[in-house]
Coordinates of C-alpha atoms in Angstrom, one line a residue:
Chain A
M1 CA 122.0 87.6 110.0
A2 CA 124.8 89.9 108.2
I3 CA 123.1 93.1 109.7
A4 CA 123.6 92.4 112.8
S5 CA 127.3 93.2 113.2
C6 CA 126.4 96.6 111.7
N7 CA 124.1 97.6 114.4
K8 CA 125.4 100.7 116.4
G9 CA 123.9 101.0 119.8
A10 CA 120.4 99.8 119.0
G11 CA 119.4 98.7 122.3
D12 CA 116.4 96.5 123.9
N13 CA 114.7 99.6 124.6
V14 CA 114.7 100.5 120.9
G15 CA 111.1 98.2 120.7
N16 CA 109.6 100.4 123.6
R17 CA 111.0 103.3 122.1
I18 CA 109.6 102.8 118.7
I19 CA 106.1 101.8 120.7
A20 CA 106.2 105.2 122.7
M21 CA 106.6 107.5 119.5
E22 CA 103.4 105.5 117.5
R23 CA 101.4 105.8 120.8
A24 CA 102.3 109.7 120.7
A25 CA 101.0 109.6 117.0
L26 CA 98.0 107.8 117.8
D27 CA 97.2 110.5 120.7
R28 CA 97.7 113.6 118.7
W29 CA 95.7 111.7 115.5
G30 CA 92.7 111.0 117.3
K31 CA 92.2 114.4 118.4
G32 CA 92.6 115.7 115.1
D33 CA 96.0 116.6 114.6
V34 CA 97.5 115.4 111.9
N35 CA 101.0 116.3 112.5
G36 CA 102.2 113.7 114.6
Y37 CA 102.2 111.3 111.8
L38 CA 103.2 113.5 109.2
D39 CA 106.3 114.8 111.2
L40 CA 107.5 111.2 111.7
D41 CA 107.3 110.4 108.1
S42 CA 110.3 110.0 106.1
T43 CA 110.8 111.6 102.5
D44 CA 110.7 108.3 101.0
I45 CA 107.5 107.1 102.9
T46 CA 105.2 104.5 100.9
Y47 CA 101.8 104.6 102.2
F48 CA 98.6 102.3 102.1
D49 CA 95.0 102.5 103.4
P50 CA 91.7 101.1 102.7
A51 CA 90.0 104.5 101.2
L52 CA 93.2 104.5 98.4
E53 CA 93.0 102.8 94.9
K54 CA 96.5 102.3 95.2
R55 CA 99.9 103.1 97.0
V56 CA 101.1 106.6 97.5
D57 CA 104.4 107.4 97.4
G58 CA 106.4 110.3 98.8
L59 CA 106.4 112.3 102.1
A60 CA 104.7 115.2 99.5
A61 CA 101.8 113.0 98.2
V62 CA 101.2 111.7 101.7
K63 CA 100.9 115.3 103.0
K64 CA 98.4 116.4 100.6
Y65 CA 96.5 113.2 101.2
I66 CA 96.4 113.3 104.9
A67 CA 96.4 116.9 105.5
P68 CA 92.9 117.6 104.4
F69 CA 91.8 115.1 107.8
A70 CA 92.9 117.7 110.1
G71 CA 90.5 118.5 112.8
K72 CA 88.0 116.3 111.4
I73 CA 89.0 113.0 113.1
G74 CA 87.8 112.2 116.7
I75 CA 88.9 109.1 118.8
S76 CA 87.9 108.8 122.2
H77 CA 89.7 106.1 123.0
Y78 CA 91.9 103.3 121.4
S79 CA 93.5 99.9 122.0
M80 CA 97.1 99.0 120.7
I81 CA 96.8 95.5 120.9
D82 CA 100.2 93.0 120.9
P83 CA 102.4 95.8 119.8
K84 CA 105.5 93.9 118.0
V85 CA 109.0 95.4 116.8
Q86 CA 111.1 93.1 114.5
Q87 CA 114.5 95.0 115.0
Y88 CA 117.1 94.7 112.3
G89 CA 119.6 96.9 112.9
D90 CA 118.6 100.5 111.7
I91 CA 115.0 99.1 110.7
A92 CA 112.2 98.2 113.2
V93 CA 108.9 96.6 111.8
L94 CA 106.3 97.6 114.4
T95 CA 103.2 95.8 113.8
Y96 CA 100.0 95.7 116.1
N97 CA 96.0 95.5 116.0
L98 CA 94.4 98.4 116.9
V99 CA 91.0 99.3 118.2
D100 CA 89.4 102.9 117.5
D101 CA 86.4 104.2 119.3
V102 CA 85.5 106.7 116.8
I103 CA 83.5 109.7 117.6
R104 CA 84.2 112.1 114.5
T105 CA 84.9 111.6 110.7
P106 CA 85.2 114.1 107.9
D107 CA 81.4 113.4 107.4
G108 CA 80.5 114.3 110.8
P109 CA 79.8 112.9 114.5
V110 CA 79.3 109.1 114.7
N111 CA 79.7 106.4 117.4
I112 CA 81.4 103.7 116.1
T113 CA 84.2 101.2 116.4
I114 CA 87.0 100.3 113.8
R115 CA 89.3 97.6 113.9
W116 CA 92.6 97.9 112.2
N117 CA 96.0 95.9 111.2
C118 CA 98.7 98.4 111.3
T119 CA 102.3 97.8 109.8
Q120 CA 104.9 100.9 110.5
V121 CA 108.3 100.1 109.2
Y122 CA 110.9 102.3 110.8
A123 CA 114.5 103.4 109.7
R124 CA 116.8 105.2 111.7
I125 CA 117.9 107.8 109.4
D126 CA 120.9 110.1 110.8
G127 CA 120.1 108.6 114.4
E128 CA 116.7 109.4 114.3
W129 CA 113.7 107.0 113.6
K130 CA 111.3 107.9 110.8
I131 CA 108.7 106.0 109.2
V132 CA 109.5 104.6 105.8
H133 CA 106.5 102.4 105.1
N134 CA 103.1 102.3 106.6
H135 CA 100.1 99.8 105.8
W136 CA 96.7 100.6 107.3
S137 CA 93.9 98.0 106.8
Y138 CA 90.8 96.5 108.2
T139 CA 90.5 94.0 110.3
R140 CA 88.2 91.2 109.0
P141 CA 86.4 93.9 106.9
D142 CA 82.4 93.1 106.7
L143 CA 81.9 92.9 102.6
K144 CA 79.1 93.6 100.8
K145 CA 79.9 90.5 98.8
S146 CA 82.1 87.6 99.0
E147 CA 85.9 88.1 98.1
Chain B
M1 CA 121.1 106.8 106.6
A2 CA 123.6 105.1 109.2
I3 CA 123.0 101.6 107.7
A4 CA 124.2 102.8 104.1
S5 CA 127.9 102.2 105.5
C6 CA 127.0 98.7 106.1
N7 CA 125.9 97.7 103.1
K8 CA 127.3 94.4 102.0
G9 CA 127.2 93.8 98.5
A10 CA 123.7 95.1 97.9
G11 CA 123.7 96.2 94.2
D12 CA 121.0 97.7 92.1
N13 CA 119.8 94.4 91.0
V14 CA 118.5 93.5 94.5
G15 CA 115.0 95.1 93.5
N16 CA 114.5 93.2 90.6
R17 CA 115.9 90.1 92.4
I18 CA 113.2 90.2 95.2
I19 CA 110.4 91.2 92.7
A20 CA 111.4 88.1 91.0
M21 CA 111.2 86.1 94.0
E22 CA 107.9 87.6 94.7
R23 CA 106.7 86.8 91.2
A24 CA 107.6 83.4 91.4
A25 CA 105.9 82.8 94.6
L26 CA 103.0 84.4 93.2
D27 CA 102.8 82.1 90.2
R28 CA 102.7 79.0 92.4
W29 CA 100.3 80.5 94.9
G30 CA 98.3 80.9 91.8
K31 CA 98.4 77.4 90.7
G32 CA 97.3 76.1 94.5
D33 CA 101.2 75.6 95.6
V34 CA 101.7 77.4 98.7
N35 CA 105.1 76.4 99.1
G36 CA 106.1 79.1 97.2
Y37 CA 105.6 81.4 99.7
L38 CA 106.2 79.5 102.9
D39 CA 109.7 78.4 101.8
L40 CA 110.4 82.5 101.4
D41 CA 109.2 82.9 105.2
S42 CA 111.5 83.3 108.0
T43 CA 111.0 81.7 111.0
D44 CA 110.5 85.2 112.9
I45 CA 107.6 86.4 110.2
T46 CA 104.5 88.5 111.4
Y47 CA 101.2 88.2 109.0
F48 CA 98.4 89.6 108.3
D49 CA 95.6 89.3 106.1
P50 CA 91.8 90.5 106.0
A51 CA 90.5 87.2 107.1
L52 CA 91.9 86.9 110.3
E53 CA 90.9 88.2 113.5
K54 CA 94.8 89.7 114.7
R55 CA 98.1 89.3 113.3
V56 CA 100.1 85.8 113.1
D57 CA 103.3 85.3 114.6
G58 CA 106.2 83.0 113.6
L59 CA 106.6 80.5 110.5
A60 CA 105.0 77.3 112.6
A61 CA 101.5 79.5 113.0
V62 CA 101.5 81.3 109.5
K63 CA 102.2 77.5 108.2
K64 CA 99.3 75.9 110.3
Y65 CA 97.0 78.7 108.3
I66 CA 98.3 78.5 105.0
A67 CA 98.9 74.9 104.6
P68 CA 95.5 74.3 104.3
F69 CA 94.6 76.3 101.1
A70 CA 97.1 73.6 99.3
G71 CA 95.5 72.9 95.9
K72 CA 92.2 74.9 96.7
I73 CA 93.3 78.5 95.2
G74 CA 93.3 79.0 91.4
I75 CA 94.2 82.3 89.7
S76 CA 94.1 82.3 86.0
H77 CA 96.0 85.6 85.7
Y78 CA 97.2 88.6 88.0
S79 CA 98.8 92.0 87.4
M80 CA 101.3 93.0 90.1
I81 CA 101.2 96.9 89.6
D82 CA 103.7 99.6 90.3
P83 CA 106.2 97.1 92.2
K84 CA 108.5 99.3 94.6
V85 CA 111.5 98.4 96.4
Q86 CA 113.1 100.2 99.5
Q87 CA 116.4 99.2 100.3
Y88 CA 117.7 99.5 103.5
G89 CA 120.9 97.5 103.7
D90 CA 120.0 94.0 104.2
I91 CA 116.1 95.0 104.4
A92 CA 113.9 95.4 101.6
V93 CA 110.4 96.4 101.5
L94 CA 108.6 95.5 98.6
T95 CA 105.1 96.9 98.2
Y96 CA 102.8 96.8 95.3
N97 CA 98.9 96.5 94.4
L98 CA 97.9 93.0 93.0
V99 CA 94.8 92.3 90.7
D100 CA 93.9 88.8 90.9
D101 CA 91.2 86.8 88.5
V102 CA 90.6 84.2 90.5
I103 CA 88.8 80.7 89.3
R104 CA 89.0 78.9 92.4
T105 CA 88.4 79.5 96.2
P106 CA 88.5 77.2 98.9
D107 CA 84.5 77.0 98.4
G108 CA 84.9 76.1 95.0
P109 CA 85.0 77.3 91.5
V110 CA 84.5 81.2 91.0
N111 CA 85.0 83.8 88.2
I112 CA 85.8 87.1 90.3
T113 CA 88.4 89.6 90.6
I114 CA 90.4 90.9 93.8
R115 CA 92.2 93.4 94.2
W116 CA 95.3 94.0 97.0
N117 CA 97.3 96.1 98.6
C118 CA 100.6 93.8 99.4
T119 CA 103.6 94.9 102.0
Q120 CA 106.6 92.0 102.1
V121 CA 109.7 92.9 104.3
Y122 CA 112.5 90.7 103.2
A123 CA 115.5 90.6 105.1
R124 CA 118.9 89.2 104.0
I125 CA 119.5 86.6 106.7
D126 CA 122.9 84.4 106.0
G127 CA 123.0 85.4 102.6
E128 CA 119.4 84.6 101.6
W129 CA 116.6 86.9 101.2
K130 CA 113.8 85.6 103.6
I131 CA 110.3 87.7 103.8
V132 CA 109.9 89.1 107.8
H133 CA 106.5 90.5 107.6
N134 CA 103.6 90.4 105.1
H135 CA 100.6 92.5 105.4
W136 CA 97.7 91.5 102.5
S137 CA 94.6 93.6 102.7
Y138 CA 91.9 94.9 100.2
T139 CA 92.0 97.7 97.6
R140 CA 89.1 99.6 98.7
P141 CA 86.7 97.3 100.2
D142 CA 83.3 97.1 99.5
L143 CA 82.0 97.4 102.9
K144 CA 78.2 96.6 104.0
K145 CA 78.1 99.5 106.4
S146 CA 80.0 102.6 106.4
E147 CA 83.4 102.5 108.4

């Protein structure tokens, strides 16, 4: 594609680097530290998750939404399943399935497994990879009524 | 960001063009025509929706999954809510909320409303915009048990 000629030093290791960044953010999230992700988020981030009525736009709005989860999430173990990075120059689209063993939610201690579909669009901005879009959804949610 | 200097003629109208392409695909989907989306999909597409156990990779696999829906979907009306296009050179990340008035599913006639979160990552490949990643999920799914 046209963008390939613009590739500025993106190497084969970009995929591994993106995945390592994501794992580091997941590690922190599972300990109740919300800043792993917030520090990666770009100012122009757009964000979806299943608890929201609609998309959240921009870092300030995402921070306002995510910050109250600080210290209220516990994940004893997670599996990042089959992470894939599609790189197009300074954009890298990371997708994976995630299985979380959750031991704490904002409602208190639990012992549940939550399965996620995850999309993270990273952009290299001033040499630094940042998340410009994030979409979390449940894998095969068990709905009350058929949709 | 670094990529900006590589921008090859992307104009302010790219956002509108991407949204128009998406609407055309939605129009066809709502009439049971699956090829609106399949014709837009890139060979390297990755795909999530809530019915899948895991991500589907590549056009052949997506076609195999989507083709059986041909003629089995009916949507009488849809609202694309607040579409946003984040353009980074030859990549455009389209996100929106969607409200579908569904009158037919593969299980038969229905009269239901389904609300979606949608991510479409378009890439300009050889001058043509194609979908390289697609993530569909339910907006606030009504779960049987708390997740």
